[in-house]
CSV table of C-alpha atoms and ligand atoms in Angstrom, one decimal:
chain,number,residue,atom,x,y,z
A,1,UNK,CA,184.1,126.6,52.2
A,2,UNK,CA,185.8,129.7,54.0
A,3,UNK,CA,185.7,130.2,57.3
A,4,UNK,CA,187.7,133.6,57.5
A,5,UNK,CA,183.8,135.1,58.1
A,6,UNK,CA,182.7,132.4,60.0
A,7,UNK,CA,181.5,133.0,63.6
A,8,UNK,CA,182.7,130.7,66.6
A,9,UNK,CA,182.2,127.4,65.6
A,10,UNK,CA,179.7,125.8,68.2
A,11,UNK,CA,181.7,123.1,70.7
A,12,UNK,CA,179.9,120.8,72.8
A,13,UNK,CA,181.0,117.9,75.4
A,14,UNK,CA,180.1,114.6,75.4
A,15,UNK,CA,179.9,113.1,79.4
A,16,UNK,CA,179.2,109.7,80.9
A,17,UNK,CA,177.3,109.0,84.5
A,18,UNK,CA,179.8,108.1,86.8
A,19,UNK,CA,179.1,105.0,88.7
A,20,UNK,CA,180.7,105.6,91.9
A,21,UNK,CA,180.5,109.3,94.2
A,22,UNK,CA,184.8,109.5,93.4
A,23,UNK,CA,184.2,109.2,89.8
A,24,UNK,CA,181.1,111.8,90.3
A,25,UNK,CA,183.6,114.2,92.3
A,26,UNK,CA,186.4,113.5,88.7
A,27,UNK,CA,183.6,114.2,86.3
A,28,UNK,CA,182.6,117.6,88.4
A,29,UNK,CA,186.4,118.8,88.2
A,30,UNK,CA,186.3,118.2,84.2
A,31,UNK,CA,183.4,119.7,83.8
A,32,UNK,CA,184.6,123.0,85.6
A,33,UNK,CA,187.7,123.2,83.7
A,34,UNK,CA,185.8,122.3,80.0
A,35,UNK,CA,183.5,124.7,80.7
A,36,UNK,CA,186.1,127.3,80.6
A,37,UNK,CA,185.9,126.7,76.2
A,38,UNK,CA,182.6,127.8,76.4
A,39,UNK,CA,180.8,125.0,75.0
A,40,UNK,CA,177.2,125.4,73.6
A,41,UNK,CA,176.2,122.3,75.8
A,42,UNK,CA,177.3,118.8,78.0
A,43,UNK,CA,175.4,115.9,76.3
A,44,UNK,CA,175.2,112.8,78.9
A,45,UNK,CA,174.5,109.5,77.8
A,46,UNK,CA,171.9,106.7,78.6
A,47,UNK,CA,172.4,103.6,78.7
A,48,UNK,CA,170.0,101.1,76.1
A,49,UNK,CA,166.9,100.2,77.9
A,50,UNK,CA,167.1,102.9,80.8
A,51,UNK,CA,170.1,101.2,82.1
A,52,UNK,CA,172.1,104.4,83.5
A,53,UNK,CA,168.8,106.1,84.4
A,54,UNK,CA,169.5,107.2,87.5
A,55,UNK,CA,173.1,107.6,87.0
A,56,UNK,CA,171.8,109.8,83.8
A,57,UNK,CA,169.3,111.9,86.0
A,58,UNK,CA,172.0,112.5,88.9
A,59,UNK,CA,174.4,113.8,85.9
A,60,UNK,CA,172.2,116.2,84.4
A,61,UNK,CA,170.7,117.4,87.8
A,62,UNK,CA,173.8,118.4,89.0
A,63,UNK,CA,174.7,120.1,85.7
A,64,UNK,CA,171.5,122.0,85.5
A,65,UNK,CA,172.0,123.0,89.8
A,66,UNK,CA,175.1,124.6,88.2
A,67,UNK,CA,173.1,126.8,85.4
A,68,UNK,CA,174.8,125.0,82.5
A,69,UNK,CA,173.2,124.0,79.7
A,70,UNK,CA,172.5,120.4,79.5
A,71,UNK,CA,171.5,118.2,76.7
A,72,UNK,CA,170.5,114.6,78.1
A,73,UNK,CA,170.9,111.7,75.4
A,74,UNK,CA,167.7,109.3,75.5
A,75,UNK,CA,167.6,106.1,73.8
A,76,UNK,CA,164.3,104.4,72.7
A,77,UNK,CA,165.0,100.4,72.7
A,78,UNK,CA,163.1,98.8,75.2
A,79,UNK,CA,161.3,101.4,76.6
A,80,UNK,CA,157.8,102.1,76.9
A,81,UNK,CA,155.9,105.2,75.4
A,82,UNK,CA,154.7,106.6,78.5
A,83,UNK,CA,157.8,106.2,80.3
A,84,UNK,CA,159.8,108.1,77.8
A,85,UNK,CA,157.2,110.8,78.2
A,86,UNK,CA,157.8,110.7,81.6
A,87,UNK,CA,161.7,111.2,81.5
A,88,UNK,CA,160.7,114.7,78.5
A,89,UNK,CA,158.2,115.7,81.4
A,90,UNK,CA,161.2,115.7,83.8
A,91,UNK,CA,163.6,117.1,81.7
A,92,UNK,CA,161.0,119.7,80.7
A,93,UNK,CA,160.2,121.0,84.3
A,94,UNK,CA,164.5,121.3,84.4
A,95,UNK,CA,164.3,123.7,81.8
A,96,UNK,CA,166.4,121.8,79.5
A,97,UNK,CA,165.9,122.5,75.7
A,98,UNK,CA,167.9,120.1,73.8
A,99,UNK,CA,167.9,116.3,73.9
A,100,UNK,CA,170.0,113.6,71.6
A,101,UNK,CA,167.5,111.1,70.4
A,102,UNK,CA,168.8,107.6,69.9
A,103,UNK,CA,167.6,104.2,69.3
A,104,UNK,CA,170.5,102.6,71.8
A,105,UNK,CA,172.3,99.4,71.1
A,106,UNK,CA,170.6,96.3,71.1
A,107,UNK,CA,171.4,93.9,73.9
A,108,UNK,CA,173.6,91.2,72.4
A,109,UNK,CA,171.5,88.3,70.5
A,110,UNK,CA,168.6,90.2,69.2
A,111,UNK,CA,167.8,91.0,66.0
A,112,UNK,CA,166.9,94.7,64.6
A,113,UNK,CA,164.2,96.2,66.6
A,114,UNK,CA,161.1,94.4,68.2
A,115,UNK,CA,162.3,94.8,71.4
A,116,UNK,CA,159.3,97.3,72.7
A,117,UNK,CA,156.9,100.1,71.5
A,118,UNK,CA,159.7,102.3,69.4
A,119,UNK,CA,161.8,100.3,67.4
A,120,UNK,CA,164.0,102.7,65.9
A,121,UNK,CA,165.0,106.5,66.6
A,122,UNK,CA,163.7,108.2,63.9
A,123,UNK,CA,160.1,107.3,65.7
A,124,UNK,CA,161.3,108.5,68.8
A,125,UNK,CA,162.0,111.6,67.2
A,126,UNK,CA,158.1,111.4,65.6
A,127,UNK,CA,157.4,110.8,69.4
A,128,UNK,CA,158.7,113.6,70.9
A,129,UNK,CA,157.8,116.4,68.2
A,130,UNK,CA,154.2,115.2,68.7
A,131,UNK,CA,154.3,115.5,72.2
A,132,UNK,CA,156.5,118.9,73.0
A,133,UNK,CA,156.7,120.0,69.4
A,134,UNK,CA,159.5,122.1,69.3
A,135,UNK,CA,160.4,122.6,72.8
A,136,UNK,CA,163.3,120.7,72.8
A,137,UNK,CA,165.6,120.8,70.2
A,138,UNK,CA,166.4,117.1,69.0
A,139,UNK,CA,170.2,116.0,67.6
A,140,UNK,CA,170.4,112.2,66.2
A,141,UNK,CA,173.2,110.2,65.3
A,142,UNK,CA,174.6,110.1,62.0
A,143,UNK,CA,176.7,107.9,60.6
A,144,UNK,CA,179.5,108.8,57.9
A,145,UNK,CA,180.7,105.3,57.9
A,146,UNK,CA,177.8,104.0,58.3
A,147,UNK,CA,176.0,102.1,60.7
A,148,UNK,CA,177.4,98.6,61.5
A,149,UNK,CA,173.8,96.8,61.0
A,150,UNK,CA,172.8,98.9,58.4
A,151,UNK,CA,172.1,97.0,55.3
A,152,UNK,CA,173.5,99.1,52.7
A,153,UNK,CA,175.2,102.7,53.0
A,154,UNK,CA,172.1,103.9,50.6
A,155,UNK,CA,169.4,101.9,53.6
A,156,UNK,CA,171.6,104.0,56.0
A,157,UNK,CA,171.1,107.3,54.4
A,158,UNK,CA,167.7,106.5,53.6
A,159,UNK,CA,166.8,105.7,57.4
A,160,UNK,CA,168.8,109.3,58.2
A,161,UNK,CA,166.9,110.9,56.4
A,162,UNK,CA,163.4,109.3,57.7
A,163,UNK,CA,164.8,110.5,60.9
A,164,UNK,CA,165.1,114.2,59.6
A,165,UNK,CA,162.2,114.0,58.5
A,166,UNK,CA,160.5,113.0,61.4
A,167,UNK,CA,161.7,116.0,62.9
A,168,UNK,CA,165.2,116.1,64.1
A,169,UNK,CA,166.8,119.5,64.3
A,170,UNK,CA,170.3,118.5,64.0
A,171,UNK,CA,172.6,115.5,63.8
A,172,UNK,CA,176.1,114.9,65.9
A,173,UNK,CA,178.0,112.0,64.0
A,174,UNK,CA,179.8,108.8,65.3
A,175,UNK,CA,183.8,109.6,65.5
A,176,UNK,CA,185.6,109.0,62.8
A,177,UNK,CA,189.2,109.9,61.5
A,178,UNK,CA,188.5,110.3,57.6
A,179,UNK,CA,187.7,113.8,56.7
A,180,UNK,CA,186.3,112.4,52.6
A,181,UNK,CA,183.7,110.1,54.9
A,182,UNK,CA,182.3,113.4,56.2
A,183,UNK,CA,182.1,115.6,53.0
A,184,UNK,CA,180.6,112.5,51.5
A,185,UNK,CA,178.2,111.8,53.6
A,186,UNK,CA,177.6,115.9,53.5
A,187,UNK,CA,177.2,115.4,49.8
A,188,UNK,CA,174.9,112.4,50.1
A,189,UNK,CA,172.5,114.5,52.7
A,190,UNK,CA,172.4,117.3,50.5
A,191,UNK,CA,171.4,115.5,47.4
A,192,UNK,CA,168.3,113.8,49.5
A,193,UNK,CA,167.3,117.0,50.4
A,194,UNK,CA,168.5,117.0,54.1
A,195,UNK,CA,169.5,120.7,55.3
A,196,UNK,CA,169.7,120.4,59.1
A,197,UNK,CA,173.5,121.1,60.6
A,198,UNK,CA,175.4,117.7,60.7
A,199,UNK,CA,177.9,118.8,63.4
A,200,UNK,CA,181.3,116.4,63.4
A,201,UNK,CA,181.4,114.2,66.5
A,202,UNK,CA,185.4,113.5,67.9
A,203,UNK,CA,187.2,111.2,69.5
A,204,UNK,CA,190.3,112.3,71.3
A,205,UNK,CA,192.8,109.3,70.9
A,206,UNK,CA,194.8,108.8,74.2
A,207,UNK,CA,194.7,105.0,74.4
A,208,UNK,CA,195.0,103.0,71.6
A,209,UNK,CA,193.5,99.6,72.9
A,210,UNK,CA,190.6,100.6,74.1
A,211,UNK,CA,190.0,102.9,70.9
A,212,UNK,CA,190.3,99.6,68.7
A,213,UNK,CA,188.2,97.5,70.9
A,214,UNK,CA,185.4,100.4,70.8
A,215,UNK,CA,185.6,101.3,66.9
A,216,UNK,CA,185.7,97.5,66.2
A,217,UNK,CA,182.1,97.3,67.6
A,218,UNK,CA,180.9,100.6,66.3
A,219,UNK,CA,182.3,100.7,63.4
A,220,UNK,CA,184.4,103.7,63.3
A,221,UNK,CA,187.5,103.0,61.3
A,222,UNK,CA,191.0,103.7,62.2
A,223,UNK,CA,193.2,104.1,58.9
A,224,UNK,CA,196.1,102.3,58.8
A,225,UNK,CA,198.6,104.8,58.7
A,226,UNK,CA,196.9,105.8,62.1
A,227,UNK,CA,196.5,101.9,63.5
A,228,UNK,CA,200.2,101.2,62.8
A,229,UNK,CA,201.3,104.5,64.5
A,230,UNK,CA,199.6,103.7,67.5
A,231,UNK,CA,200.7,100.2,67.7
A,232,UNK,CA,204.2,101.0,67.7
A,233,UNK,CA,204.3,103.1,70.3
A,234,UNK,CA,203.1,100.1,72.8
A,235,UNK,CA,202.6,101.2,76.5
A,236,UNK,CA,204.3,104.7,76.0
A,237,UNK,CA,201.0,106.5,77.0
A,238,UNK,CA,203.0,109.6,76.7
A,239,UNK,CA,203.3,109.2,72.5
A,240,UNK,CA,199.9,108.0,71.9
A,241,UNK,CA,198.6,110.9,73.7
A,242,UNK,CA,201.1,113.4,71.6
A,243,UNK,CA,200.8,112.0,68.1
A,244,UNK,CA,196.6,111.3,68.9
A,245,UNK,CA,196.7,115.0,69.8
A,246,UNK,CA,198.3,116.0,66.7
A,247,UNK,CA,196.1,113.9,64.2
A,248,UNK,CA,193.1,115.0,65.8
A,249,UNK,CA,193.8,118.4,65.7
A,250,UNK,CA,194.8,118.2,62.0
A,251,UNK,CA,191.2,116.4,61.7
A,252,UNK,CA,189.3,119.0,63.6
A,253,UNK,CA,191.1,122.3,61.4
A,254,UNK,CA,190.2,120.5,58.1
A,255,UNK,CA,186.5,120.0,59.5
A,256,UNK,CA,186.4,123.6,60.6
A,257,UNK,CA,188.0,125.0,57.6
A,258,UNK,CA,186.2,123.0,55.1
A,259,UNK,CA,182.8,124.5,56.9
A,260,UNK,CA,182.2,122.3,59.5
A,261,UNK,CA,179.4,123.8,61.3
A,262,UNK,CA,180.9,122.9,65.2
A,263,UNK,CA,182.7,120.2,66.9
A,264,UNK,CA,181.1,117.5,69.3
A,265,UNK,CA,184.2,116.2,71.5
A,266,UNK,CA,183.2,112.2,72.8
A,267,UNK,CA,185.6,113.9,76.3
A,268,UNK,CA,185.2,109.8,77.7
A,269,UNK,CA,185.5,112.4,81.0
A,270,UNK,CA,188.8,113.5,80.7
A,271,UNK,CA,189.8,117.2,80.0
A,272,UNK,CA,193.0,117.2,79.2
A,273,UNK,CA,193.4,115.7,75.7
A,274,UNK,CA,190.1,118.2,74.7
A,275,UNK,CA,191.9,121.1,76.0
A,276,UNK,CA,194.9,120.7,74.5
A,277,UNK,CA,193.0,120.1,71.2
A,278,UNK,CA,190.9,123.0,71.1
A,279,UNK,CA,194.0,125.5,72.5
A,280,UNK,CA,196.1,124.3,69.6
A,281,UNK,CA,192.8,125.4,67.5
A,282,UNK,CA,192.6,128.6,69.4
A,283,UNK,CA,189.0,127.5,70.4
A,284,UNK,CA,186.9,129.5,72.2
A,285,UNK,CA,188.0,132.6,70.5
A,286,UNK,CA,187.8,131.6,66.9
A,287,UNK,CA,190.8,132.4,65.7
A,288,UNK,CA,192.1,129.4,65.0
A,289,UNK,CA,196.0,128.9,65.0
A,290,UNK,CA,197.5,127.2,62.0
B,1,LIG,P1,168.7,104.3,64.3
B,1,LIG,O1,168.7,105.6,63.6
B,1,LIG,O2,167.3,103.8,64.7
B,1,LIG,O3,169.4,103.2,63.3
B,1,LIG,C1,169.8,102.0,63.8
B,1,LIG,C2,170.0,101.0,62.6
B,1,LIG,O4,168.7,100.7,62.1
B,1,LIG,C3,170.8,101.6,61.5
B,1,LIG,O5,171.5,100.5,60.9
B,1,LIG,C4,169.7,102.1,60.5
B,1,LIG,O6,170.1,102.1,59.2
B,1,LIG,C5,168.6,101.1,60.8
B,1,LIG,N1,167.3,101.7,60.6
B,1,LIG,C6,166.9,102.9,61.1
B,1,LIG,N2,165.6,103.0,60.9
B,1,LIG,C7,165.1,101.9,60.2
B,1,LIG,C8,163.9,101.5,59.8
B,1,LIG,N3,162.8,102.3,59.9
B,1,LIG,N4,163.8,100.3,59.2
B,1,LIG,C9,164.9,99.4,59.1
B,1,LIG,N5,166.1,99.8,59.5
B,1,LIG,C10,166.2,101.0,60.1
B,1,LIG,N6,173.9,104.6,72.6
B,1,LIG,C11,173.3,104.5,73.8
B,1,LIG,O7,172.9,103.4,74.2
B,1,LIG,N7,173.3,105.6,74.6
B,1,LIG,C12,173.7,106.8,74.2
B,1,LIG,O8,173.7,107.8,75.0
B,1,LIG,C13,174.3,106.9,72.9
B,1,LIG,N8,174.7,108.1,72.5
B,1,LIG,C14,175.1,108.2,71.2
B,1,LIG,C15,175.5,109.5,70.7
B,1,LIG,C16,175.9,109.7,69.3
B,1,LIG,C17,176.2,111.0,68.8
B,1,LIG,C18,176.0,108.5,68.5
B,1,LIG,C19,176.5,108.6,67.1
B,1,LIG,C20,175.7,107.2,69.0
B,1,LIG,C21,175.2,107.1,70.3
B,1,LIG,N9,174.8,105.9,70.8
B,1,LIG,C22,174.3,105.8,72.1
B,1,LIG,C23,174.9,104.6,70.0
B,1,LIG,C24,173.6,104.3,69.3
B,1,LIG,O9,172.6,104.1,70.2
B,1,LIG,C25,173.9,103.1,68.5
B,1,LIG,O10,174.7,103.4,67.4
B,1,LIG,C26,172.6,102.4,68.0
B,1,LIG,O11,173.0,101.1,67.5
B,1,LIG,C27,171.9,103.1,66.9
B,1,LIG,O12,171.2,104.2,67.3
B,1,LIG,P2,170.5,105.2,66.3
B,1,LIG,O13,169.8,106.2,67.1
B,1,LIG,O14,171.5,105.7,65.3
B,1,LIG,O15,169.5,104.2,65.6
């Protein structure tokens, strides 16, 4: 697809709640200079079984005291109905409009699901649309690798899609560094009848072994073109930073170009790999340099 006609794709940042108040004051310094790319939204996590809940509600209320638009993630595991309801009414009164539905990871140990009232997202996404209907605007996760518990790919896609059609509005996909998993997994949506926008999710690279610890237990891939690369640059932070910059703006101009409908940028809360990414795309302005 062409995106010569193509408006502004739509950007949006990924945070964490900080635990302590110095890495509260880092996050509010990121989030002043991100917000200078205009993003659609900040996301902010929560933790699996309410975990970061107060961490998560500090987040967002500050974000909100500053008028920005604020899309709190909320995951279902472990959690009762009427405390869910609870956290919507909350984030109602805040006048947020979006939310990122989740099931959450299981603690380690368990099986899949029985570990409360809502075992998986899709019927926390049935949850909320028969609450609130469509006052917020729900993303879910997809997953263009798949999901690492998932039984088979066509499960996976299956279970996406009973998400969708529960009512989600959109989905933001794990990370991943293979542009064909993507359009696959585009193709695969489309032939199930799924229409909603399936917006990219990215991981800056800027340290390699954390990135392998985390896409090891998430199951993200990273090719081995990419892997080798990485590990041969050792503790030069400098390089990994450089060449991690490079491959994932390469990534993020094939998404775009190929008709990628926005970008979701996992920032970890750091702006500087993020900024350098989208200025080398010439994001916020759209014209983006090749
Ligand atoms: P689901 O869609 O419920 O799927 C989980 C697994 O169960 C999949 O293998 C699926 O195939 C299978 N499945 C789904 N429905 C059924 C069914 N009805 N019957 C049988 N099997 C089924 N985690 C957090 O804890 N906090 C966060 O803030 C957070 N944010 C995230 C944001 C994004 C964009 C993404 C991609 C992931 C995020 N995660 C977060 C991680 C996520 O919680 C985990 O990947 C979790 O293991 C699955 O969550 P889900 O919402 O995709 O689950």
């Amino acid at each position: 697809m062409d995106t010569a006609n193509q408006e502004t794709p739509a950007i949006s940042f990924e945070l964490f709640p900080p635990k302590t108040e110095k890495g509260m004051e880092k996050l509010k310094a990121v989030v002043s200079r991100l917000n200078t790319l205009k993003p659609e939204y900040f996301s902010v996590t929560y933790g699996a079984g309410g975990s970061t809940q107060e961490r998560t509600f500090a987040t967002v209320d500050w974000l909100r005291g500053q008028g920005i638009d604020t899309a709190p993630h909320l995951s279902c595991i472990g959690t009762d109905k009427d405390e869910i309801l609870e956290i919507l009414k909350r984030y109602q009164t805040q006048g947020i409009r979006r939310i990122v539905a989740l099931r959450g990871d299981l603690p380690s140990g368990s099986g899949l699901g029985g570990l409360g009232e809502l075992n998986f997202a899709n019927e926390l996404v049935a949850l909320v649309r028969q609450s609130f209907g469509n006052d917020f605007h729900i993303e879910v996760a997809a997953y263009p690798e798949f999901h690492p518990q998932a039984e088979n790919a066509h499960q996976d896609l299956d279970n996406f899609k009973r998400k969708v059609e529960s009512g989600a509005h959109g989905a933001i996909t794990q990370y991943f560094y293979n542009a064909d998993a993507y359009w696959r997994f585009l193709d695969d949506c489309k032939q199930r009848g799924i229409e909603i926008p399936i917006i990219p999710g990215i991981m800056p690279i800027t340290n390699y072994s954390s990135l392998a610890r985390f896409s090891d237990a998430c199951g993200a891939e990273i090719p081995r073109w990419i892997r080798k690369r990485l590990e041969s640059y050792g503790d030069d932070l400098d390089s990994i930073q450089q060449f991690g910059a490079e491959v994932v703006t390469t990534l993020c101009r094939q998404l775009l170009d190929g008709g990628a409908p926005g970008l979701h940028f996992y920032t970890m809360n750091q702006s500087a790999s993020v900024m350098q990414i989208c200025a080398a795309l010439g994001l916020p302005d759209g014209a983006t340099a090749s």
